[in-house]
Short mmCIF file of C-alpha atoms in Angstrom, two decimals:
data_model
loop_
_atom_site.label_atom_id
_atom_site.label_comp_id
_atom_site.label_asym_id
_atom_site.label_seq_id
_atom_site.Cartn_x
_atom_site.Cartn_y
_atom_site.Cartn_z
CA MET A 21 7.32 -169.29 -240.00
CA VAL A 22 5.83 -167.80 -243.25
CA GLU A 23 3.01 -166.46 -241.75
CA TYR A 24 5.50 -164.97 -239.47
CA TYR A 25 7.53 -162.97 -241.96
CA GLN A 26 4.57 -161.83 -243.79
CA ARG A 27 3.13 -159.94 -240.76
CA PHE A 28 6.24 -158.62 -239.58
CA TYR A 29 8.83 -158.60 -241.99
CA LYS A 30 7.04 -156.87 -244.91
CA LYS A 31 10.15 -155.03 -246.04
CA GLN A 32 12.54 -158.25 -245.89
CA TYR A 33 9.59 -161.24 -246.85
CA ARG A 34 11.72 -162.19 -249.72
CA ALA A 35 14.89 -162.36 -248.03
CA LYS A 36 13.41 -164.45 -245.24
CA VAL A 37 11.80 -167.00 -247.52
CA LYS A 38 15.12 -167.36 -249.11
CA GLN A 39 16.64 -168.31 -245.97
CA LEU A 40 13.64 -170.09 -244.82
CA ILE A 41 14.30 -172.48 -248.16
CA VAL A 42 17.30 -172.76 -247.52
CA ASP A 43 16.90 -174.45 -243.67
CA LEU A 44 14.16 -176.43 -245.06
CA LYS A 45 16.08 -178.17 -247.36
CA ARG A 46 19.16 -178.77 -244.83
CA LEU A 47 16.95 -180.19 -242.19
CA LEU A 48 14.70 -182.27 -244.88
CA THR A 49 18.14 -183.56 -245.96
CA LEU A 50 19.52 -184.16 -242.74
CA GLU A 51 16.14 -186.48 -242.22
CA VAL A 52 16.16 -188.20 -245.50
CA ILE A 53 12.95 -187.11 -246.45
CA PRO A 54 12.69 -186.39 -249.85
CA CYS A 55 11.44 -182.86 -251.19
CA ILE A 56 7.70 -183.36 -252.96
CA LYS A 57 8.72 -182.41 -257.06
CA ASP A 58 4.93 -181.71 -257.67
CA ASP A 59 4.26 -177.90 -258.71
CA GLU A 60 1.26 -178.09 -255.89
CA ILE A 61 0.92 -174.85 -254.54
CA VAL A 62 -0.29 -175.79 -250.76
CA LEU A 63 -0.02 -172.01 -249.22
CA ASN A 64 -2.34 -169.48 -249.59
CA THR A 65 -1.78 -167.27 -252.27
CA THR A 66 -1.48 -164.35 -249.98
CA PHE A 67 1.82 -165.51 -248.86
CA LYS A 68 3.31 -164.86 -252.25
CA GLN A 69 3.99 -160.77 -251.50
CA ASN A 70 7.07 -160.40 -254.07
CA LEU A 71 8.39 -163.32 -254.58
CA LYS A 72 9.61 -164.75 -257.85
CA ASP A 73 7.54 -167.51 -259.55
CA ASN A 74 10.69 -170.01 -259.18
CA GLU A 75 11.08 -168.76 -255.15
CA TRP A 76 7.15 -169.32 -254.65
CA LEU A 77 6.96 -172.54 -256.19
CA GLU A 78 10.09 -173.74 -254.34
CA LEU A 79 8.46 -172.56 -250.89
CA ASN A 80 5.04 -174.37 -251.68
CA LYS A 81 7.43 -177.46 -252.57
CA MET A 82 9.14 -177.30 -248.91
CA TYR A 83 5.79 -176.61 -247.30
CA ALA A 84 3.70 -179.71 -249.25
CA THR A 85 6.63 -182.01 -247.86
CA LEU A 86 6.21 -180.74 -244.60
CA PHE A 87 2.56 -181.38 -244.60
CA LYS A 88 2.60 -184.89 -246.42
CA ASN A 89 5.17 -186.07 -243.95
CA LYS A 90 3.71 -184.51 -240.68
CA ASP A 91 3.85 -188.17 -238.64
CA LEU A 92 7.47 -188.66 -240.06
CA LEU A 93 8.78 -184.91 -238.76
CA SER A 94 11.08 -184.23 -236.09
CA PRO A 95 9.75 -181.70 -233.33
CA THR A 96 12.45 -179.22 -234.89
CA LEU A 97 10.91 -179.93 -238.48
CA LEU A 98 7.44 -179.39 -236.80
CA LYS A 99 8.24 -175.65 -235.59
CA PHE A 100 8.67 -174.72 -239.60
CA ILE A 101 4.46 -175.21 -239.90
CA ASN A 102 1.99 -172.51 -238.95
CA LYS A 103 0.97 -172.12 -234.87
CA ASN A 104 -2.15 -172.71 -234.04
CA SER A 105 -2.47 -172.56 -230.46
CA ASP A 106 -4.54 -169.64 -229.10
CA THR A 107 -3.57 -168.86 -225.65
CA THR A 108 -6.29 -166.00 -224.70
CA LYS A 109 -8.69 -168.11 -223.19
CA ALA A 110 -6.24 -170.41 -221.47
CA ASN A 111 -7.11 -172.49 -218.33
CA LYS A 112 -3.35 -171.83 -216.92
CA PHE A 113 -2.24 -169.53 -215.04
CA ARG A 114 -1.87 -166.16 -217.65
CA LEU A 115 1.22 -164.40 -218.18
CA ILE A 116 2.19 -161.29 -220.46
CA ASP A 117 5.55 -160.63 -220.98
CA THR A 118 7.00 -157.37 -222.62
CA PHE A 119 10.33 -156.37 -223.95
CA ALA A 120 9.92 -160.54 -223.98
CA GLY A 121 12.94 -161.08 -226.13
CA CYS A 122 14.36 -164.13 -227.63
CA GLY A 123 12.07 -165.72 -224.26
CA GLY A 124 14.76 -166.33 -221.99
CA LEU A 125 11.91 -165.61 -219.00
CA SER A 126 8.89 -167.12 -220.40
CA LEU A 127 10.41 -170.27 -220.63
CA GLY A 128 11.51 -170.79 -217.59
CA LEU A 129 7.93 -169.47 -216.66
CA LYS A 130 6.06 -171.81 -218.73
CA ARG A 131 8.32 -175.11 -217.83
CA VAL A 132 6.44 -173.91 -214.12
CA GLY A 133 2.96 -173.35 -215.63
CA PHE A 134 2.23 -170.36 -216.78
CA GLN A 135 0.92 -169.76 -220.25
CA PRO A 136 2.00 -166.68 -221.97
CA VAL A 137 -1.43 -165.36 -223.57
CA LEU A 138 -0.05 -161.76 -225.08
CA ILE A 139 3.59 -161.26 -225.81
CA ASN A 140 5.21 -157.55 -226.68
CA GLU A 141 8.81 -156.94 -227.96
CA ILE A 142 9.57 -154.26 -230.53
CA GLU A 143 12.28 -156.48 -232.42
CA ALA A 144 10.86 -158.35 -234.94
CA LYS A 145 14.29 -160.45 -235.16
CA PHE A 146 14.25 -161.08 -231.26
CA LEU A 147 10.48 -162.45 -231.43
CA GLU A 148 11.41 -164.67 -234.40
CA SER A 149 13.09 -166.75 -232.14
CA TYR A 150 10.25 -166.87 -229.65
CA TYR A 151 7.69 -167.27 -232.33
CA PHE A 152 9.50 -170.40 -233.30
CA ASN A 153 10.39 -171.93 -230.39
CA HIS A 154 6.64 -171.99 -229.19
CA ASP A 155 3.42 -173.42 -230.24
CA ILE A 156 1.49 -170.15 -229.98
CA SER A 157 -0.94 -168.42 -232.26
CA ILE A 158 0.56 -165.47 -234.17
CA GLU A 159 -2.68 -163.53 -233.18
CA ASN A 160 -1.01 -163.57 -229.15
CA TYR A 161 2.29 -161.70 -230.44
CA TYR A 162 2.50 -157.69 -230.25
CA CYS A 163 5.79 -157.06 -232.23
CA ASP A 164 5.46 -152.98 -231.57
CA ASP A 165 6.14 -150.36 -228.85
CA ILE A 166 4.97 -150.78 -226.02
CA LYS A 167 3.34 -147.39 -225.71
CA ASN A 168 1.15 -148.34 -228.67
CA LEU A 169 0.14 -151.40 -226.78
CA ILE A 170 -0.49 -148.87 -223.88
CA ASP A 171 -3.10 -147.06 -226.15
CA ASP A 172 -4.61 -150.17 -228.08
CA GLU A 173 -7.84 -150.53 -226.11
CA ASP A 174 -8.62 -153.54 -228.34
CA ILE A 175 -5.72 -155.33 -226.89
CA HIS A 176 -6.74 -154.56 -223.48
CA LYS A 177 -10.18 -155.82 -223.97
CA LYS A 178 -8.93 -159.17 -225.07
CA TYR A 179 -5.51 -160.23 -223.31
CA PHE A 180 -5.58 -157.78 -219.89
CA LYS A 181 -8.46 -159.53 -218.03
CA ASN A 182 -7.62 -162.30 -215.32
CA ILE A 183 -3.90 -162.13 -215.83
CA ASP A 184 -1.59 -163.70 -213.10
CA LEU A 185 1.85 -162.35 -213.97
CA VAL A 186 2.98 -159.45 -215.97
CA VAL A 187 7.05 -159.48 -216.33
CA GLY A 188 9.48 -157.40 -218.27
CA GLY A 189 12.92 -156.05 -218.41
CA PRO A 190 12.27 -151.70 -219.09
CA PRO A 191 15.24 -150.30 -220.18
CA CYS A 192 16.60 -147.73 -217.73
CA GLN A 193 19.35 -145.43 -218.45
CA GLY A 194 19.06 -143.36 -215.84
CA PHE A 195 19.42 -144.98 -212.78
CA SER A 196 23.48 -143.49 -211.41
CA MET A 197 23.86 -142.73 -207.99
CA ALA A 198 25.00 -139.52 -210.01
CA ASN A 199 22.44 -139.07 -211.59
CA ARG A 200 19.72 -136.57 -209.05
CA GLN A 201 16.73 -136.66 -211.17
CA ARG A 202 14.07 -139.43 -210.07
CA ILE A 203 13.83 -142.28 -212.31
CA ILE A 204 10.61 -141.59 -213.44
CA ASP A 205 10.96 -138.18 -214.04
CA ASP A 206 14.21 -138.41 -216.25
CA PRO A 207 13.05 -138.68 -220.29
CA ARG A 208 15.53 -141.93 -220.52
CA ASN A 209 13.23 -143.49 -218.66
CA GLU A 210 10.12 -143.27 -220.33
CA LEU A 211 9.89 -147.22 -221.15
CA TYR A 212 9.67 -147.98 -217.25
CA ARG A 213 7.10 -145.44 -217.37
CA TYR A 214 5.05 -147.70 -219.82
CA PHE A 215 5.70 -150.82 -217.91
CA LEU A 216 4.57 -149.18 -214.72
CA ARG A 217 1.39 -148.03 -216.79
CA THR A 218 0.46 -151.72 -217.64
CA LEU A 219 1.11 -152.73 -214.55
CA LYS A 220 -1.93 -150.16 -213.81
CA LEU A 221 -4.13 -151.29 -216.40
CA VAL A 222 -4.00 -155.22 -216.26
CA HIS A 223 -3.92 -155.25 -212.36
CA PRO A 224 -2.10 -158.33 -212.51
CA LYS A 225 -1.81 -160.85 -209.05
CA PHE A 226 1.95 -160.77 -209.50
CA PHE A 227 4.92 -159.08 -211.35
CA VAL A 228 8.22 -159.30 -211.71
CA MET A 229 10.84 -156.47 -213.26
CA GLU A 230 14.40 -157.42 -214.11
CA ASN A 231 17.08 -154.75 -214.77
CA VAL A 232 20.49 -154.43 -214.47
CA LYS A 233 22.34 -154.54 -210.64
CA GLY A 234 22.94 -150.38 -211.08
CA MET A 235 19.19 -150.14 -210.55
CA MET A 236 19.59 -151.56 -207.02
CA ASN A 237 21.11 -148.02 -206.09
CA LYS A 238 17.80 -146.62 -206.59
CA ALA A 239 15.31 -149.34 -204.59
CA ASP A 240 13.82 -147.12 -202.81
CA GLU A 241 12.61 -144.39 -205.03
CA ILE A 242 11.65 -147.81 -207.44
CA LYS A 243 9.29 -148.89 -204.88
CA GLU A 244 8.43 -145.57 -203.97
CA ASN A 245 7.16 -145.05 -208.32
CA PHE A 246 5.54 -148.40 -207.97
CA LYS A 247 3.46 -147.91 -204.38
CA ALA A 248 2.36 -144.06 -206.46
CA ILE A 249 1.59 -146.27 -209.52
CA LEU A 250 -0.67 -149.14 -208.21
CA GLY A 251 -1.63 -147.97 -204.62
CA SER A 252 -1.82 -150.18 -201.55
CA ASP A 253 -2.89 -153.10 -203.25
CA TYR A 254 0.87 -154.47 -203.73
CA THR A 255 3.56 -155.55 -201.20
CA PHE A 256 6.91 -155.25 -203.24
CA GLY A 257 10.17 -156.83 -202.31
CA ILE A 258 13.58 -156.06 -204.29
CA THR A 259 16.73 -158.33 -204.55
CA LEU A 260 19.81 -158.53 -206.36
CA LEU A 261 20.35 -162.27 -207.90
CA ASN A 262 23.68 -163.57 -209.20
CA ALA A 263 23.19 -166.51 -211.70
CA LYS A 264 26.05 -168.72 -210.39
CA ASP A 265 24.42 -169.18 -207.32
CA PHE A 266 21.56 -170.86 -208.56
CA GLY A 267 23.46 -173.70 -210.55
CA ILE A 268 24.01 -171.38 -213.71
CA PRO A 269 28.26 -171.09 -214.61
CA GLN A 270 28.33 -167.24 -214.80
CA ASN A 271 29.04 -164.39 -213.05
CA ARG A 272 25.30 -162.54 -214.17
CA GLU A 273 24.25 -159.84 -211.38
CA ARG A 274 20.33 -158.54 -211.98
CA VAL A 275 17.80 -156.74 -210.28
CA PHE A 276 14.89 -158.76 -209.80
CA PHE A 277 11.44 -156.90 -208.18
CA ILE A 278 7.96 -158.00 -207.38
CA GLY A 279 5.14 -157.43 -206.73
CA SER A 280 2.30 -158.99 -205.01
CA ARG A 281 -1.55 -158.01 -204.62
CA MET A 282 -1.73 -161.43 -202.92
CA GLU A 283 -1.96 -162.38 -199.45
CA ILE A 284 1.53 -163.53 -199.82
CA ASP A 285 4.13 -160.86 -198.93
CA ALA A 286 6.67 -160.37 -202.18
CA GLN A 287 9.43 -160.14 -199.47
CA LYS A 288 8.28 -163.42 -198.55
CA ILE A 289 8.56 -164.60 -202.44
CA ILE A 290 12.16 -163.48 -202.61
CA GLU A 291 13.18 -165.23 -199.38
CA ASP A 292 12.30 -168.17 -201.00
CA ILE A 293 13.95 -167.94 -203.87
CA LEU A 294 17.25 -167.21 -201.83
CA ARG A 295 16.83 -170.05 -200.20
CA GLU A 296 17.21 -171.90 -203.50
CA LYS A 297 21.37 -171.04 -203.26
CA LYS A 298 21.46 -172.90 -200.00
CA THR A 299 20.75 -176.64 -202.60
CA ALA A 300 21.69 -175.72 -205.90
CA LYS A 301 24.60 -177.61 -207.52
CA LYS A 302 27.36 -175.33 -208.76
CA PHE A 303 28.92 -176.01 -212.30
CA LYS A 304 32.15 -174.64 -214.20
CA LEU A 305 32.36 -173.45 -217.34
CA LYS A 306 33.55 -176.54 -218.59
CA ASP A 307 30.24 -178.39 -217.37
CA ALA A 308 28.75 -176.51 -220.24
CA ILE A 309 30.29 -176.26 -222.67
CA ALA A 310 32.62 -179.54 -222.74
CA ASN A 311 30.27 -182.27 -224.58
CA LEU A 312 29.94 -179.79 -227.74
CA PRO A 313 31.66 -181.02 -230.95
CA ALA A 314 34.84 -178.70 -231.12
CA LEU A 315 35.28 -176.35 -233.55
CA GLN A 316 38.06 -174.97 -235.83
CA PRO A 317 38.77 -170.86 -236.06
CA LYS A 318 36.95 -169.13 -238.94
CA ARG A 319 39.68 -167.69 -241.41
CA ILE A 320 38.14 -167.00 -244.54
CA LYS A 321 36.32 -163.38 -244.59
CA ASN A 322 33.09 -162.49 -245.98
CA THR A 323 31.35 -165.74 -246.45
CA LYS A 324 27.99 -165.36 -244.90
CA GLY A 325 25.89 -168.92 -245.11
CA LEU A 326 29.27 -170.60 -245.16
CA GLU A 327 28.88 -174.41 -242.95
CA ASN A 328 31.30 -176.96 -242.45
CA ASP A 329 32.43 -180.03 -240.20
CA GLU A 330 35.58 -177.30 -238.59
CA ILE A 331 33.57 -174.12 -238.18
CA GLY A 332 29.91 -175.36 -237.72
CA TYR A 333 26.86 -175.43 -238.59
CA LYS A 334 23.08 -174.12 -237.85
CA PHE A 335 21.60 -177.10 -238.05
CA ARG A 336 24.20 -180.51 -236.94
CA LYS A 337 22.58 -184.04 -236.19
CA VAL A 338 25.21 -184.83 -233.59
CA LYS A 339 25.15 -187.58 -230.77
CA MET A 340 26.32 -185.82 -227.45
CA ARG A 341 27.14 -187.58 -224.21
CA PRO A 342 24.92 -185.88 -222.09
CA ASN A 343 26.61 -184.88 -218.76
CA SER A 344 24.32 -183.59 -215.25
CA TYR A 345 24.77 -180.03 -216.75
CA SER A 346 23.39 -180.83 -220.06
CA LYS A 347 20.50 -183.22 -218.23
CA PHE A 348 20.07 -179.86 -215.66
CA VAL A 349 19.04 -177.52 -218.72
CA ASN A 350 17.48 -180.09 -220.88
CA GLU A 351 15.18 -180.96 -218.21
CA GLY A 352 16.87 -185.07 -218.70
CA ALA A 353 15.79 -184.84 -222.01
CA ASN A 354 19.15 -185.81 -224.61
CA TYR A 355 18.58 -184.06 -228.56
CA GLU A 356 19.63 -185.57 -231.67
CA TYR A 357 19.92 -182.09 -232.94
CA CYS A 358 23.08 -179.43 -232.01
CA PHE A 359 21.74 -175.77 -233.21
CA ASN A 360 23.63 -172.79 -233.43
CA HIS A 361 26.99 -173.87 -232.89
CA THR A 362 28.92 -171.98 -235.39
CA ASN A 363 32.54 -169.57 -235.71
CA ARG A 364 32.37 -166.25 -236.65
CA TYR A 365 35.40 -164.50 -238.75
CA ASN A 366 38.51 -163.52 -237.04
CA ASN A 367 41.91 -162.70 -238.24
CA ASP A 368 44.79 -164.26 -238.31
CA ARG A 369 46.55 -161.80 -235.53
CA ASP A 370 43.44 -162.36 -232.99
CA ILE A 371 43.45 -166.41 -233.68
CA GLU A 372 47.07 -166.21 -232.79
CA ILE A 373 46.43 -164.09 -229.48
CA PHE A 374 43.14 -166.79 -228.89
CA ALA A 375 46.00 -169.21 -228.57
CA ARG A 376 48.80 -167.74 -226.91
CA LEU A 377 46.74 -166.59 -224.18
CA PRO A 378 46.14 -168.79 -220.77
CA GLN A 379 43.30 -169.43 -219.58
CA GLY A 380 41.81 -166.17 -217.39
CA ALA A 381 44.09 -163.82 -219.05
CA ASN A 382 43.89 -160.54 -220.40
CA SER A 383 44.91 -158.51 -222.81
CA LEU A 384 47.85 -157.31 -220.13
CA HIS A 385 49.37 -160.84 -220.35
CA PRO A 386 53.19 -160.77 -221.36
CA SER A 387 52.43 -163.87 -223.74
CA ILE A 388 51.13 -161.39 -226.44
CA ALA A 389 53.35 -158.43 -225.77
CA ASP A 390 54.71 -158.63 -228.93
CA ILE A 391 51.08 -158.40 -231.28
CA MET A 392 48.82 -157.00 -228.85
CA PRO A 393 47.37 -153.92 -231.50
CA TYR A 394 46.45 -151.49 -228.44
CA LYS A 395 49.71 -151.35 -226.13
CA SER A 396 49.59 -147.65 -225.91
CA ARG A 397 45.82 -148.25 -224.39
CA ASN A 398 46.38 -150.94 -222.48
CA HIS A 399 44.87 -149.16 -219.44
CA VAL A 400 41.88 -148.86 -221.27
CA PHE A 401 42.23 -152.07 -223.36
CA LYS A 402 43.27 -154.36 -220.70
CA ASP A 403 39.60 -156.84 -221.22
CA LYS A 404 39.51 -156.33 -224.70
CA TYR A 405 41.04 -159.57 -224.90
CA PHE A 406 40.05 -162.33 -222.21
CA LYS A 407 40.04 -166.23 -221.87
CA LEU A 408 37.71 -167.80 -220.01
CA ASN A 409 38.80 -170.11 -217.42
CA GLU A 410 37.11 -173.99 -217.86
CA ASN A 411 37.47 -174.04 -213.94
CA GLU A 412 35.36 -171.03 -212.57
CA VAL A 413 31.75 -169.40 -214.06
CA SER A 414 31.81 -167.20 -217.04
CA LYS A 415 32.17 -163.77 -217.08
CA THR A 416 28.68 -162.19 -217.95
CA ILE A 417 27.29 -163.31 -221.26
CA THR A 418 26.16 -160.17 -222.97
CA SER A 419 24.74 -158.16 -225.90
CA HIS A 420 28.50 -157.22 -226.95
CA MET A 421 28.99 -160.43 -228.15
CA LYS A 422 27.19 -159.60 -231.33
CA PHE A 423 30.43 -157.52 -231.87
CA ASP A 424 32.86 -159.84 -231.46
CA CYS A 425 33.64 -161.98 -228.94
CA ASN A 426 37.47 -161.50 -227.75
CA MET A 427 36.05 -161.08 -224.27
CA TYR A 428 34.80 -165.01 -224.46
CA ILE A 429 37.48 -166.86 -226.12
CA HIS A 430 37.36 -170.49 -225.42
CA PRO A 431 39.24 -172.21 -222.65
CA ASN A 432 40.91 -175.00 -224.95
CA GLN A 433 40.30 -173.71 -228.88
CA PRO A 434 41.63 -170.39 -230.52
CA ARG A 435 38.32 -169.07 -230.99
CA GLY A 436 35.23 -167.28 -229.55
CA LEU A 437 32.37 -168.88 -227.61
CA SER A 438 30.08 -170.03 -230.43
CA PRO A 439 26.18 -169.02 -229.79
CA ARG A 440 25.20 -172.64 -228.78
CA GLU A 441 28.07 -172.17 -225.94
CA ALA A 442 27.04 -168.79 -225.06
CA ALA A 443 23.18 -170.35 -224.85
CA ARG A 444 24.39 -173.11 -222.69
CA ILE A 445 26.13 -170.63 -220.15
CA GLN A 446 22.48 -168.61 -220.33
CA SER A 447 20.53 -172.27 -219.28
CA PHE A 448 18.39 -172.36 -222.67
CA PRO A 449 17.79 -176.16 -223.89
CA ASP A 450 19.46 -177.54 -226.88
CA ASP A 451 16.45 -177.51 -228.73
CA PHE A 452 15.80 -174.10 -228.39
CA LEU A 453 16.74 -172.30 -232.19
CA PHE A 454 18.20 -169.20 -232.71
CA MET A 455 16.54 -167.27 -235.74
CA SER A 456 17.52 -164.31 -237.75
CA SER A 457 20.91 -163.87 -238.17
CA ASN A 458 24.24 -165.06 -236.55
CA ASN A 459 25.34 -161.84 -235.00
CA ASN A 460 21.53 -161.67 -233.96
CA TRP A 461 21.41 -165.22 -232.15
CA TYR A 462 24.79 -163.55 -229.87
CA ALA A 463 22.24 -160.03 -229.09
CA GLN A 464 18.98 -162.58 -228.18
CA ILE A 465 21.61 -164.69 -225.74
CA GLY A 466 22.61 -161.90 -224.25
CA ASN A 467 19.32 -159.76 -223.37
CA ALA A 468 17.59 -163.20 -222.22
CA VAL A 469 17.18 -163.88 -218.25
CA PRO A 470 18.88 -166.92 -217.79
CA VAL A 471 16.31 -169.62 -218.33
CA LYS A 472 16.66 -171.96 -215.31
CA LEU A 473 16.58 -168.73 -212.73
CA ALA A 474 13.53 -167.82 -214.46
CA GLN A 475 12.03 -171.17 -213.53
CA ILE A 476 13.24 -170.88 -209.81
CA ILE A 477 11.32 -167.31 -209.69
CA GLY A 478 8.39 -168.86 -211.61
CA LYS A 479 8.25 -171.39 -208.80
CA HIS A 480 7.87 -169.36 -206.07
CA ILE A 481 5.41 -167.23 -207.34
CA ILE A 482 2.87 -169.79 -209.04
CA LYS A 483 2.63 -171.82 -206.04
CA HIS A 484 0.47 -169.10 -204.39
CA LEU A 485 -1.67 -169.29 -207.50
CA SER A 486 -2.26 -172.82 -207.29
#
């Protein structure tokens, strides 16, 4: 990971390395691997940057320990070692992922046989998780604005050839029915235009654009935009998919726009995807989170880095009894670690509200009327608090959880959902570790395409390439 921090965290490099040392110490302790005591320098000296001498020596001890015990390391610890797999000349079906985030869409597509050869994301704190969880060389990552990607001819020559699939979810603010301006002309939709320009330059065999439900209001206009940019080479299809219909315990509606320049019509691909609803097993919230360790509320404020059995850990070795849902998201595997399962601080009033509310109730419930802090604006804040019902699917997991989880109260424990619980609901496998700060874990998870839904979409595209 040190090479990622050197390249993409220049101003925060020292802070990132200090956290890296903390993480490695924790994992080496859990795996009972003693840290080497010699002051041997095993890393390239370019990685020293602005580190103090003692920090530089500590970092080298960590990596010397990893290198010399490579055969003993768990898959988790191995991921901290530099990535060497350059996928530019991959023989598999080649994928470009734009607006990639932490990589939920890519992970689902990889599972069916696509190989990311270029990953574009402007936020280094999101891309950090993508990089950690995949053995892909740092040269395959473009951590910058998609506008600069469009203008980078060296990137075009190296990565834009023979691409099978381009995916992305460009933010589009100007799509409401009330807005009479064309989407492509609205200045708020600049990234949407750059996504179209990327498709024109790459000319992939297929593409997928994911976006919010409101984009369905402009379906015909979107098709016109794509036809105007890409010409008559492609057929187009657009559909609204709800994750709960495909085995994901979450009421999450998103628009997917698919383009094909192969013999198969894009609309036929969508019909095949929709047919999956008939056979998908329907899971509930309790299926997703019931076998994770119980946590107590975190009542101590300003305790960054505090971890224990009560409030949880970033890394925890625990045997979780697998159920049908964990087997579903883990593809049958059973992992020895539980990642990112930790609590955030809540004050005593909120914890009391969490405890009193029955499942399925919101801020208007009489059980909390005497302590509800927003009585005068109940009509506005009716969902300020919401306790999830374990016998139903979850409400949509969103990036708002980075601010608070008051709308995502655990059905049986007086606290908000942990990042791992949110990730389970988004169908991330248990071995996917979210990097960066705790609040950013929620943002990454909320912005992602559910992994298992991405897998279904990819399955019905790749069969026309095989």
